[in-house]
Amino acid sequence: MLTYIPPERRPANKPTEKPWLLLLLAFVWLWPGIIDHDLWKPNEPVLHAAIQSLLAGGNVWVPEVAGQVYVEQPPLYVWVGSVLQAALSPWLMSEFTAIRLTTVIFMSIGLACAGGAGRHLLGRRHGRSVVLILIGCVGLMLAGHRMDAWAITFAGFAMSLYAMTRANDHTAWAGFGLALGWVWVFLSSSLSELFLVIIIAISMLVFARWRSRRYAMILVMALLMAVPVLCVWPYAMYQSNPAAFAVWWQHYAFGGFGGWNHSVLGHEFGYYFEVALWYVFPAWPLAVWTFMKRDKVDHRVWQVCGVWLLIGVLWLGLMRETYTENALILLLPLAVLGAAQLDSLRRGAVSFLNWFGVMLFGALAIFLWLGFAAMNFGWPAKLAERSAYFSPYYHPDFDYFPITIALLFTLLWLWAVTRKHVRGRQAVTNWAAGMTLGWSLLMTLFLPWLDAAKSYRPVVTQFEAALHPNTLQRLQNGSDCLYINAKDNKAGVLAWQAYSSVNINMEDAQACHYRLLQLKADDAQVAGGWQILWQGHRPREDYEHFVLVHKQQFDALF
């Protein structure tokens, strides 16, 4: 006998998603770009130098870079990176990889907190969707795979958001989590980002649902726990090096807004709008769809994400500096909103997103495999020619292990995108898998090629090869030295400290018979009494041409 059952009384379809697949995808996403490559500009050489100064016995509150105090960023990344390098290098991994584990740890915490926020705001299974949207965004891919304090800032943002979502069911954890998020944000960025997350949390009091004794207690707890910790680093810096504290306070205390005595508002109009179009894709189109279905979304979601977005957009609009990483503040609320109505996406939109992702990342995978063949085997010839042009120091490197990993990732992606009956969640999963595939292929097949183009190691290797063996030995054993003016040649100091074994002097120019200069491409003239022994630079570099000169007589170069 056939019996009609109304749709609202029908049992829900059994979920087909497997949580372990999400964990596997997130794990695979975390590692490419972390393991075994040299230091890449702009931040990695600086942070590495700061960590080495700390491990060499420098001031823990004010690390040094190229002989100068480093106060542009607070030192939390330097602290954690130095601990990991001391504990894991060289017996387990290289020092660069050990330091980058800091990024892996905090990105993992950030993704976990973002997923927890999605679960508590939207319900079961939605936390997975938030994580999938995040790892599918270009912005987080770029910020989350390098030696950069933005990984800690993202974790602080995510921890703050997660703590706010737990305000109704776990007072103690919400207060502690909010305080911890604020501390991470400040010790990885500036007072500007700290005030931003504090203002967001306090602004929730404008809504009746949040004007409760419980939430007020959470804010008070967070402030009482956070403020003493937040004062430790500035106070310790002031006590140990007042001059460094003055520089930080006057120029860098408020990050993108400058310092207390040099604050500037405003930047090029529309910059962050253009950045957001690609930096937080596909989070923003999915958030727009949620806005169209806003009557089906709980008001608490709109209150939290709406306040976060409103204050974040205002903060970006007033900021002086135009760094793409600042757009990370928009990523979390847009990802949560994008996940809210993901399962209600129309079939046409789902099909388009899935088709676009398959075509885009499929074409990218084909191009990367062809590029690998070109740079190692010379075919296709035109592509091989362009490869040699952009990375002339690269030598064919056919390592079976990364090739096997790249092939495995490609096959897994092909399996993932051939599933039938794709819905909104599966389309976003396929997009995230495609982003992971593209980045993984780039960081396996192309890693030696990128190192040859972006690293200073080939330049330093050429420098040492150009020296007479006896000269190199004298520079290494300390009987002679290489003088580098840290003020005018900071890139040279960082590169030679990281990759060269020669004795570097940054203080006494007259004590060394050899000097490393940094000149422009068309300016290779030096003062009389000095002989040019070697010149070198990174590929396609116009402003960092290094020149080694040797003293022929005791004339001052400057």
Coordinates of C-alpha atoms in Angstrom, one line a residue:
M1 CA 0.0 0.0 0.0
L2 CA 1.4 3.4 -1.0
T3 CA 1.3 6.1 1.7
Y4 CA 2.0 9.8 1.0
I5 CA 4.4 11.4 3.5
P6 CA 4.7 15.2 3.5
P7 CA 8.2 16.5 2.9
E8 CA 8.5 18.0 6.3
R9 CA 7.8 14.6 7.9
R10 CA 10.1 12.6 5.7
P11 CA 13.3 11.4 7.4
A12 CA 16.4 13.4 6.6
N13 CA 18.8 11.9 4.0
K14 CA 21.7 10.2 5.6
P15 CA 24.8 12.4 5.3
T16 CA 27.3 11.2 2.7
E17 CA 30.2 13.4 3.9
K18 CA 33.0 11.6 5.7
P19 CA 34.7 13.8 8.4
W20 CA 38.0 12.0 8.0
L21 CA 38.1 13.1 4.3
L22 CA 37.9 16.8 5.5
L23 CA 40.7 16.2 8.0
L24 CA 42.8 14.6 5.3
L25 CA 42.2 17.4 2.9
A26 CA 43.0 20.0 5.6
F27 CA 46.2 18.1 6.5
V28 CA 47.3 17.9 2.9
W29 CA 46.5 21.6 2.5
L30 CA 48.7 22.6 5.5
W31 CA 52.1 21.2 4.4
P32 CA 53.0 22.2 0.8
G33 CA 55.3 25.2 0.9
I34 CA 56.4 24.5 4.5
I35 CA 59.0 21.8 3.9
D36 CA 62.6 22.2 2.6
H37 CA 62.8 25.3 0.6
D38 CA 65.0 28.4 1.1
L39 CA 64.0 31.8 2.5
W40 CA 61.7 33.8 0.2
K41 CA 61.1 37.5 0.3
P42 CA 59.7 39.6 1.8
N43 CA 59.3 38.4 5.4
E44 CA 61.1 35.1 5.6
P45 CA 64.8 36.4 5.5
V46 CA 63.9 39.0 8.2
L47 CA 62.2 36.6 10.6
H48 CA 64.9 34.0 10.1
A49 CA 67.6 36.6 11.0
A50 CA 65.6 37.7 14.1
I51 CA 65.3 34.1 15.3
Q52 CA 69.0 33.5 14.8
S53 CA 69.8 36.7 16.8
L54 CA 67.6 35.3 19.6
L55 CA 69.3 31.9 19.5
A56 CA 72.7 33.5 19.6
G57 CA 71.9 35.1 23.0
G58 CA 70.3 38.3 21.8
N59 CA 67.6 40.4 23.7
V60 CA 64.5 38.2 23.9
W61 CA 62.2 41.3 24.0
V62 CA 63.9 43.1 21.1
P63 CA 65.4 40.8 18.4
E64 CA 67.9 42.2 15.9
V65 CA 68.0 42.0 12.2
A66 CA 71.2 43.0 10.3
G67 CA 72.5 44.6 13.4
Q68 CA 69.4 46.8 13.9
V69 CA 66.6 46.3 16.4
Y70 CA 63.5 44.7 14.9
V71 CA 60.4 46.3 16.1
E72 CA 58.2 46.4 13.0
Q73 CA 56.3 43.4 14.4
P74 CA 55.9 42.0 17.9
P75 CA 58.0 38.9 18.5
L76 CA 55.6 36.1 19.1
Y77 CA 56.5 34.3 15.8
V78 CA 60.2 34.8 16.6
W79 CA 59.7 33.3 20.1
V80 CA 57.8 30.2 18.9
G81 CA 60.1 29.8 15.9
S82 CA 63.2 29.9 18.0
V83 CA 61.9 27.2 20.3
L84 CA 61.0 25.0 17.4
Q85 CA 64.3 25.4 15.7
A86 CA 66.2 24.7 18.9
A87 CA 64.1 21.6 19.6
L88 CA 63.9 20.1 16.1
S89 CA 66.9 21.3 14.1
P90 CA 69.1 19.8 12.8
W91 CA 68.5 16.3 14.1
L92 CA 64.9 16.0 12.7
M93 CA 64.5 18.7 10.1
S94 CA 66.2 21.8 8.6
E95 CA 66.1 25.0 10.5
F96 CA 63.8 26.7 7.9
T97 CA 61.3 23.8 8.1
A98 CA 61.4 23.8 11.9
I99 CA 60.7 27.5 12.0
R100 CA 57.8 27.2 9.5
L101 CA 56.1 24.7 11.8
T102 CA 55.0 27.8 13.7
T103 CA 52.8 28.6 10.7
V104 CA 51.4 25.0 10.6
I105 CA 50.6 25.0 14.3
F106 CA 48.7 28.3 14.3
M107 CA 47.0 27.7 11.0
S108 CA 45.7 24.4 12.4
I109 CA 44.4 26.2 15.5
G110 CA 42.8 28.9 13.3
L111 CA 41.0 26.4 11.1
A112 CA 39.8 24.4 14.1
C113 CA 38.5 27.5 15.8
A114 CA 36.8 28.7 12.6
G115 CA 35.1 25.3 12.2
G116 CA 34.0 25.4 15.8
A117 CA 32.5 28.9 15.3
G118 CA 30.6 27.7 12.3
R119 CA 29.3 24.7 14.2
H120 CA 28.0 26.8 17.1
L121 CA 26.6 29.5 15.0
L122 CA 25.0 27.4 12.2
G123 CA 24.6 23.9 13.5
R124 CA 26.1 20.4 13.0
R125 CA 28.1 19.8 9.9
H126 CA 28.4 23.5 9.0
G127 CA 31.8 23.8 10.7
R128 CA 33.2 21.6 8.0
S129 CA 31.8 23.9 5.3
V130 CA 33.4 26.9 6.9
V131 CA 36.8 25.1 6.9
L132 CA 36.3 24.0 3.2
I133 CA 35.5 27.6 2.2
L134 CA 38.5 28.9 4.0
I135 CA 41.0 26.5 2.5
G136 CA 39.5 27.2 -0.9
C137 CA 40.3 30.9 -0.7
V138 CA 43.4 32.3 -2.4
G139 CA 44.2 34.7 0.4
L140 CA 44.5 32.1 3.1
M141 CA 46.5 29.9 0.8
L142 CA 49.1 32.6 0.4
A143 CA 49.2 33.7 4.0
G144 CA 49.1 30.2 5.5
H145 CA 52.2 28.6 3.9
R146 CA 55.2 30.8 4.7
M147 CA 57.2 32.1 7.5
D148 CA 54.9 35.0 8.4
A149 CA 53.3 36.3 11.6
W150 CA 49.9 36.6 9.8
A151 CA 49.4 32.9 10.6
I152 CA 49.2 33.8 14.3
T153 CA 47.0 36.8 13.6
F154 CA 44.6 34.6 11.7
A155 CA 44.5 32.2 14.6
G156 CA 43.9 35.1 17.0
F157 CA 41.0 36.3 14.9
A158 CA 39.5 32.8 14.7
M159 CA 40.0 32.2 18.4
S160 CA 38.2 35.5 19.2
L161 CA 35.3 34.6 16.9
Y162 CA 35.0 31.1 18.4
A163 CA 35.0 32.4 21.9
M164 CA 32.2 34.8 21.1
T165 CA 30.1 32.0 19.8
R166 CA 30.5 30.0 23.0
A167 CA 29.3 32.9 25.1
N168 CA 25.9 31.4 25.8
D169 CA 27.0 27.9 26.9
H170 CA 30.5 28.1 28.4
T171 CA 31.3 31.3 30.2
A172 CA 34.8 30.4 31.5
W173 CA 36.0 29.0 28.2
A174 CA 34.6 32.0 26.3
G175 CA 36.4 34.5 28.6
F176 CA 39.7 32.6 28.4
G177 CA 39.5 32.1 24.6
L178 CA 38.7 35.7 24.0
A179 CA 41.7 36.8 26.1
L180 CA 43.9 34.3 24.4
G181 CA 42.8 35.5 20.9
W182 CA 43.5 39.1 21.8
V183 CA 47.0 38.3 23.1
W184 CA 47.8 36.4 19.9
V185 CA 46.6 39.2 17.7
F186 CA 48.6 41.8 19.5
L187 CA 51.8 39.8 19.8
S188 CA 51.7 39.1 16.1
S189 CA 50.5 42.4 14.6
S190 CA 49.9 45.6 16.4
L191 CA 47.6 47.7 18.7
S192 CA 45.4 48.4 15.6
E193 CA 44.4 44.8 15.2
L194 CA 44.0 44.4 18.9
F195 CA 41.6 47.3 19.2
L196 CA 39.8 46.0 16.2
V197 CA 38.9 42.6 17.8
I198 CA 38.2 44.2 21.2
I199 CA 35.8 46.7 19.6
I200 CA 34.0 43.9 17.7
A201 CA 33.5 42.0 20.9
I202 CA 32.2 45.1 22.8
S203 CA 30.0 46.2 19.9
M204 CA 27.9 43.1 20.3
L205 CA 26.3 44.8 23.4
V206 CA 24.2 46.9 21.0
F207 CA 22.0 43.8 20.5
A208 CA 19.5 42.8 23.1
R209 CA 20.5 39.1 22.8
W210 CA 24.0 40.0 23.8
R211 CA 23.2 42.5 26.6
S212 CA 23.2 39.9 29.3
R213 CA 25.1 39.5 32.6
R214 CA 26.8 36.4 31.2
Y215 CA 28.3 38.2 28.2
A216 CA 29.3 41.2 30.2
M217 CA 31.1 38.9 32.6
I218 CA 32.9 37.3 29.7
L219 CA 34.1 40.6 28.5
V220 CA 35.3 41.6 32.0
M221 CA 37.1 38.2 32.4
A222 CA 38.8 38.6 29.1
L223 CA 40.0 42.1 29.8
L224 CA 41.2 41.1 33.3
M225 CA 43.2 38.2 31.9
A226 CA 44.4 39.8 28.7
V227 CA 45.5 43.3 29.8
P228 CA 48.3 42.2 32.2
V229 CA 49.7 39.9 29.6
L230 CA 49.5 42.5 26.8
C231 CA 51.5 44.9 28.9
V232 CA 54.4 42.5 29.5
W233 CA 56.2 42.8 26.1
P234 CA 56.0 46.7 25.8
Y235 CA 57.0 47.1 29.4
A236 CA 59.9 44.7 29.1
M237 CA 61.0 46.3 25.8
Y238 CA 60.9 49.7 27.5
Q239 CA 63.0 48.5 30.4
S240 CA 65.6 46.6 28.3
N241 CA 65.9 49.1 25.4
P242 CA 64.1 52.4 25.8
A243 CA 65.3 53.6 22.3
A244 CA 63.8 50.6 20.6
F245 CA 60.5 51.1 22.5
A246 CA 60.5 54.8 21.3
V247 CA 60.9 53.7 17.7
W248 CA 58.1 51.1 18.0
W249 CA 55.8 53.5 19.8
Q250 CA 56.4 56.4 17.4
H251 CA 56.3 54.5 14.1
Y252 CA 54.9 50.9 14.4
A253 CA 52.6 50.6 17.4
F254 CA 49.4 50.9 15.3
G255 CA 50.6 48.7 12.4
G256 CA 49.0 49.9 9.2
F257 CA 48.1 53.3 10.8
G258 CA 51.7 54.0 11.8
G259 CA 52.8 55.0 15.3
W260 CA 51.7 57.4 18.0
N261 CA 53.6 60.4 16.6
H262 CA 53.3 59.4 12.9
S263 CA 49.8 58.3 12.3
V264 CA 48.2 58.6 8.8
L265 CA 44.7 57.8 7.7
G266 CA 43.5 56.8 4.2
H267 CA 44.9 55.1 1.2
E268 CA 44.1 54.6 -2.5
F269 CA 40.4 54.4 -2.9
G270 CA 39.0 51.0 -3.9
Y271 CA 42.2 49.0 -3.2
Y272 CA 40.7 46.5 -0.8
F273 CA 37.6 46.2 -2.8
E274 CA 39.6 45.0 -5.8
V275 CA 41.7 42.7 -3.5
A276 CA 38.7 41.1 -1.9
L277 CA 37.3 40.1 -5.4
W278 CA 40.0 37.4 -5.6
Y279 CA 41.5 37.2 -2.1
V280 CA 38.3 36.0 -0.4
F281 CA 36.8 34.1 -3.4
P282 CA 34.6 31.9 -3.2
A283 CA 33.6 33.1 0.3
W284 CA 32.0 36.4 -0.9
P285 CA 29.7 35.0 -3.6
L286 CA 28.5 32.4 -1.2
A287 CA 27.9 35.1 1.4
V288 CA 25.9 37.1 -1.2
W289 CA 23.7 34.0 -1.7
T290 CA 23.2 33.8 2.1
F291 CA 22.2 37.5 2.1
M292 CA 19.5 36.7 -0.5
K293 CA 18.2 33.9 1.7
R294 CA 18.7 36.0 4.9
D295 CA 15.2 35.2 6.3
K296 CA 16.3 31.6 6.8
V297 CA 19.4 32.4 8.8
D298 CA 19.4 32.9 12.6
H299 CA 19.7 36.5 13.7
R300 CA 22.7 35.7 15.9
V301 CA 24.7 34.8 12.8
W302 CA 23.9 38.1 11.2
Q303 CA 24.7 40.0 14.3
V304 CA 28.1 38.5 14.8
C305 CA 29.2 38.4 11.2
G306 CA 27.5 41.7 10.3
V307 CA 29.3 43.6 13.1
W308 CA 32.6 42.0 12.2
L309 CA 32.2 42.9 8.6
L310 CA 31.1 46.4 9.2
I311 CA 33.9 47.3 11.6
G312 CA 36.4 45.4 9.4
V313 CA 35.5 47.3 6.3
L314 CA 35.7 50.6 8.2
W315 CA 39.1 49.6 9.6
L316 CA 40.4 48.7 6.1
G317 CA 39.0 52.0 4.7
L318 CA 40.8 54.1 7.2
M319 CA 44.2 52.3 7.1
R320 CA 47.2 54.0 5.6
E321 CA 49.0 50.9 4.3
T322 CA 47.8 48.7 1.4
Y323 CA 48.8 45.1 2.2
T324 CA 46.7 42.3 0.8
E325 CA 47.1 40.3 4.1
N326 CA 45.0 42.9 5.8
A327 CA 42.0 41.5 4.0
L328 CA 42.2 38.4 6.2
I329 CA 39.9 40.3 8.6
L330 CA 37.0 39.8 6.2
L331 CA 37.6 36.2 5.5
L332 CA 36.2 34.6 8.7
P333 CA 32.8 36.3 8.7
L334 CA 32.4 35.8 4.9
A335 CA 33.2 32.1 5.3
V336 CA 30.7 31.7 8.1
L337 CA 28.0 33.5 6.1
G338 CA 28.9 31.5 2.9
A339 CA 28.4 28.2 4.8
A340 CA 25.0 29.2 6.2
Q341 CA 23.0 28.5 3.1
L342 CA 25.5 26.3 1.2
D343 CA 23.1 23.4 1.0
S344 CA 20.3 25.6 -0.5
L345 CA 22.4 26.7 -3.5
R346 CA 20.5 26.3 -6.8
R347 CA 21.5 23.5 -9.0
G348 CA 22.6 25.9 -11.8
A349 CA 25.0 27.8 -9.4
V350 CA 26.3 24.5 -8.0
S351 CA 26.9 23.2 -11.5
F352 CA 28.7 26.4 -12.6
L353 CA 30.9 26.5 -9.5
N354 CA 31.8 22.9 -9.9
W355 CA 32.4 23.1 -13.7
F356 CA 34.4 26.3 -13.3
G357 CA 36.6 24.7 -10.6
V358 CA 37.2 21.5 -12.6
M359 CA 38.1 23.5 -15.7
L360 CA 40.3 26.0 -13.9
F361 CA 42.3 23.6 -11.8
G362 CA 42.3 20.9 -14.4
A363 CA 43.9 23.4 -16.9
L364 CA 46.3 24.6 -14.1
A365 CA 47.4 21.0 -13.4
I366 CA 48.0 20.3 -17.1
F367 CA 50.0 23.5 -17.4
L368 CA 52.1 22.6 -14.3
W369 CA 52.9 19.1 -15.5
L370 CA 53.8 20.5 -18.9
G371 CA 56.0 23.1 -17.2
F372 CA 57.7 20.4 -15.2
A373 CA 58.5 18.5 -18.4
A374 CA 59.7 21.7 -20.1
M375 CA 62.1 22.7 -17.5
N376 CA 63.6 19.2 -17.0
F377 CA 63.4 17.7 -20.5
G378 CA 63.2 20.7 -22.8
W379 CA 59.7 20.0 -24.2
P380 CA 57.6 21.9 -25.1
A381 CA 60.4 24.1 -26.4
K382 CA 58.7 27.4 -26.0
L383 CA 57.7 26.7 -22.4
A384 CA 61.3 25.5 -21.7
E385 CA 62.6 28.8 -23.1
R386 CA 60.4 30.9 -20.8
S387 CA 61.3 28.6 -17.8
A388 CA 65.0 29.3 -18.4
Y389 CA 64.3 33.0 -18.8
F390 CA 62.6 33.4 -15.4
S391 CA 64.9 31.0 -13.5
P392 CA 68.3 30.8 -15.2
Y393 CA 70.1 29.3 -12.2
Y394 CA 67.9 26.2 -12.2
H395 CA 69.4 22.9 -13.1
P396 CA 67.2 19.9 -14.0
D397 CA 66.2 18.1 -10.8
F398 CA 64.4 14.8 -11.3
D399 CA 63.5 13.7 -7.7
Y400 CA 61.2 10.7 -7.6
F401 CA 59.6 11.4 -4.2
P402 CA 58.0 14.8 -5.0
I403 CA 57.0 13.5 -8.4
T404 CA 55.2 10.6 -6.7
I405 CA 53.5 12.9 -4.3
A406 CA 52.4 15.2 -7.1
L407 CA 51.1 12.2 -9.1
L408 CA 49.2 10.9 -6.1
F409 CA 47.6 14.3 -5.5
T410 CA 46.5 14.5 -9.2
L411 CA 44.9 11.1 -9.1
L412 CA 43.0 11.9 -5.8
W413 CA 41.7 15.1 -7.3
L414 CA 40.5 13.3 -10.4
W415 CA 38.7 10.8 -8.2
A416 CA 37.1 13.6 -6.1
V417 CA 35.8 15.6 -9.1
T418 CA 34.2 12.7 -10.9
R419 CA 31.6 12.1 -8.2
K420 CA 28.0 12.3 -9.3
H421 CA 25.0 14.2 -7.8
V422 CA 27.1 17.2 -6.8
R423 CA 25.4 19.6 -4.4
G424 CA 26.6 22.8 -2.8
R425 CA 28.8 21.2 -0.2
Q426 CA 30.5 18.8 -2.7
A427 CA 31.1 21.7 -5.1
V428 CA 32.9 23.7 -2.4
T429 CA 34.8 20.5 -1.5
N430 CA 35.9 20.1 -5.1
W431 CA 37.0 23.7 -5.2
A432 CA 39.1 23.3 -2.1
A433 CA 40.6 20.1 -3.5
G434 CA 41.4 22.0 -6.7
M435 CA 43.2 24.8 -4.8
T436 CA 45.1 22.2 -2.8
L437 CA 46.1 20.4 -6.0
G438 CA 47.4 23.5 -7.7
W439 CA 49.4 24.6 -4.7
S440 CA 50.7 21.1 -4.1
L441 CA 51.9 20.7 -7.6
L442 CA 53.6 24.1 -7.5
M443 CA 55.3 23.2 -4.2
T444 CA 56.5 19.7 -5.4
L445 CA 57.2 19.9 -9.1
F446 CA 58.3 23.5 -9.2
L447 CA 60.0 23.9 -5.8
P448 CA 63.6 23.6 -7.0
W449 CA 62.8 26.0 -9.9
L450 CA 61.2 28.5 -7.5
D451 CA 64.1 28.2 -5.1
A452 CA 66.6 29.0 -7.9
A453 CA 64.5 32.1 -8.8
K454 CA 63.5 33.4 -5.4
S455 CA 66.3 32.4 -3.1
Y456 CA 69.6 34.2 -2.6
R457 CA 71.4 30.9 -2.2
P458 CA 72.5 30.6 -5.9
V459 CA 73.9 34.1 -5.7
V460 CA 75.9 33.4 -2.5
T461 CA 77.1 30.1 -4.1
Q462 CA 78.4 32.0 -7.1
F463 CA 80.1 34.5 -4.8
E464 CA 82.0 31.7 -3.0
A465 CA 82.9 29.9 -6.2
A466 CA 84.4 33.1 -7.6
L467 CA 86.8 33.4 -4.7
H468 CA 90.3 31.9 -4.7
P469 CA 90.3 28.9 -2.3
N470 CA 92.9 30.6 0.0
T471 CA 90.8 33.8 0.1
L472 CA 87.7 31.8 1.0
Q473 CA 89.6 30.0 3.7
R474 CA 90.8 33.3 5.2
L475 CA 87.3 34.7 5.2
Q476 CA 86.0 31.5 6.9
N477 CA 88.6 31.1 9.6
G478 CA 88.4 34.8 10.7
S479 CA 91.9 35.9 9.5
D480 CA 90.1 38.3 7.2
C481 CA 86.5 39.5 6.9
L482 CA 83.8 40.7 4.6
Y483 CA 82.4 44.1 5.4
I484 CA 78.7 44.8 4.6
N485 CA 77.0 48.1 5.4
A486 CA 73.8 46.9 7.1
K487 CA 72.1 50.2 6.6
D488 CA 72.6 50.4 2.8
N489 CA 72.8 46.6 2.1
K490 CA 70.3 44.9 4.4
A491 CA 69.4 42.3 1.7
G492 CA 73.1 41.4 1.4
V493 CA 73.5 41.0 5.2
L494 CA 70.5 38.7 5.4
A495 CA 71.5 36.6 2.4
W496 CA 75.1 36.1 3.5
Q497 CA 74.2 35.4 7.1
A498 CA 71.8 32.7 6.0
Y499 CA 73.8 31.0 3.3
S500 CA 77.5 31.9 3.5
S501 CA 80.1 30.6 5.9
V502 CA 82.4 33.7 5.6
N503 CA 83.1 36.0 8.5
I504 CA 80.8 39.1 8.2
N505 CA 81.7 42.4 9.8
M506 CA 79.0 45.1 10.0
E507 CA 80.8 47.5 12.3
D508 CA 84.4 48.2 11.4
A509 CA 84.9 48.8 7.7
Q510 CA 88.6 49.4 8.0
A511 CA 89.2 45.9 9.5
C512 CA 88.2 44.1 6.3
H513 CA 90.0 43.8 2.9
Y514 CA 86.7 42.8 1.2
R515 CA 83.4 44.6 0.9
L516 CA 80.0 43.6 -0.5
L517 CA 78.2 46.5 -2.1
Q518 CA 74.6 46.8 -3.3
L519 CA 74.3 48.8 -6.5
K520 CA 71.8 49.3 -9.3
A521 CA 72.1 47.4 -12.5
D522 CA 73.7 50.3 -14.4
D523 CA 76.0 51.5 -11.6
A524 CA 79.0 49.2 -11.1
Q525 CA 81.6 52.0 -10.5
V526 CA 83.6 51.9 -7.3
A527 CA 86.1 54.3 -5.7
G528 CA 89.8 54.2 -6.6
G529 CA 92.0 51.7 -4.8
W530 CA 89.4 48.9 -5.0
Q531 CA 89.1 46.1 -7.5
I532 CA 85.8 44.4 -8.5
L533 CA 86.2 40.6 -8.0
W534 CA 82.6 39.5 -8.6
Q535 CA 79.1 40.7 -9.5
G536 CA 75.8 38.8 -9.1
H537 CA 72.1 39.2 -8.5
R538 CA 68.9 37.2 -8.5
P539 CA 67.2 36.6 -11.8
R540 CA 65.3 39.5 -13.2
E541 CA 66.4 41.7 -10.3
D542 CA 67.1 45.4 -11.2
Y543 CA 67.8 46.9 -7.7
E544 CA 69.8 44.3 -5.8
H545 CA 73.0 43.9 -7.7
F546 CA 75.8 42.7 -5.4
V547 CA 79.4 43.7 -6.1
L548 CA 82.4 42.2 -4.2
V549 CA 85.4 44.6 -4.1
H550 CA 88.9 44.0 -2.8
K551 CA 91.1 46.6 -1.2
Q552 CA 94.2 47.3 -3.2
Q553 CA 95.4 50.1 -1.0
F554 CA 94.3 51.6 2.3
D555 CA 91.9 54.2 0.8
A556 CA 88.4 54.6 2.3
L557 CA 85.6 53.7 0.0
F558 CA 83.2 56.0 1.6

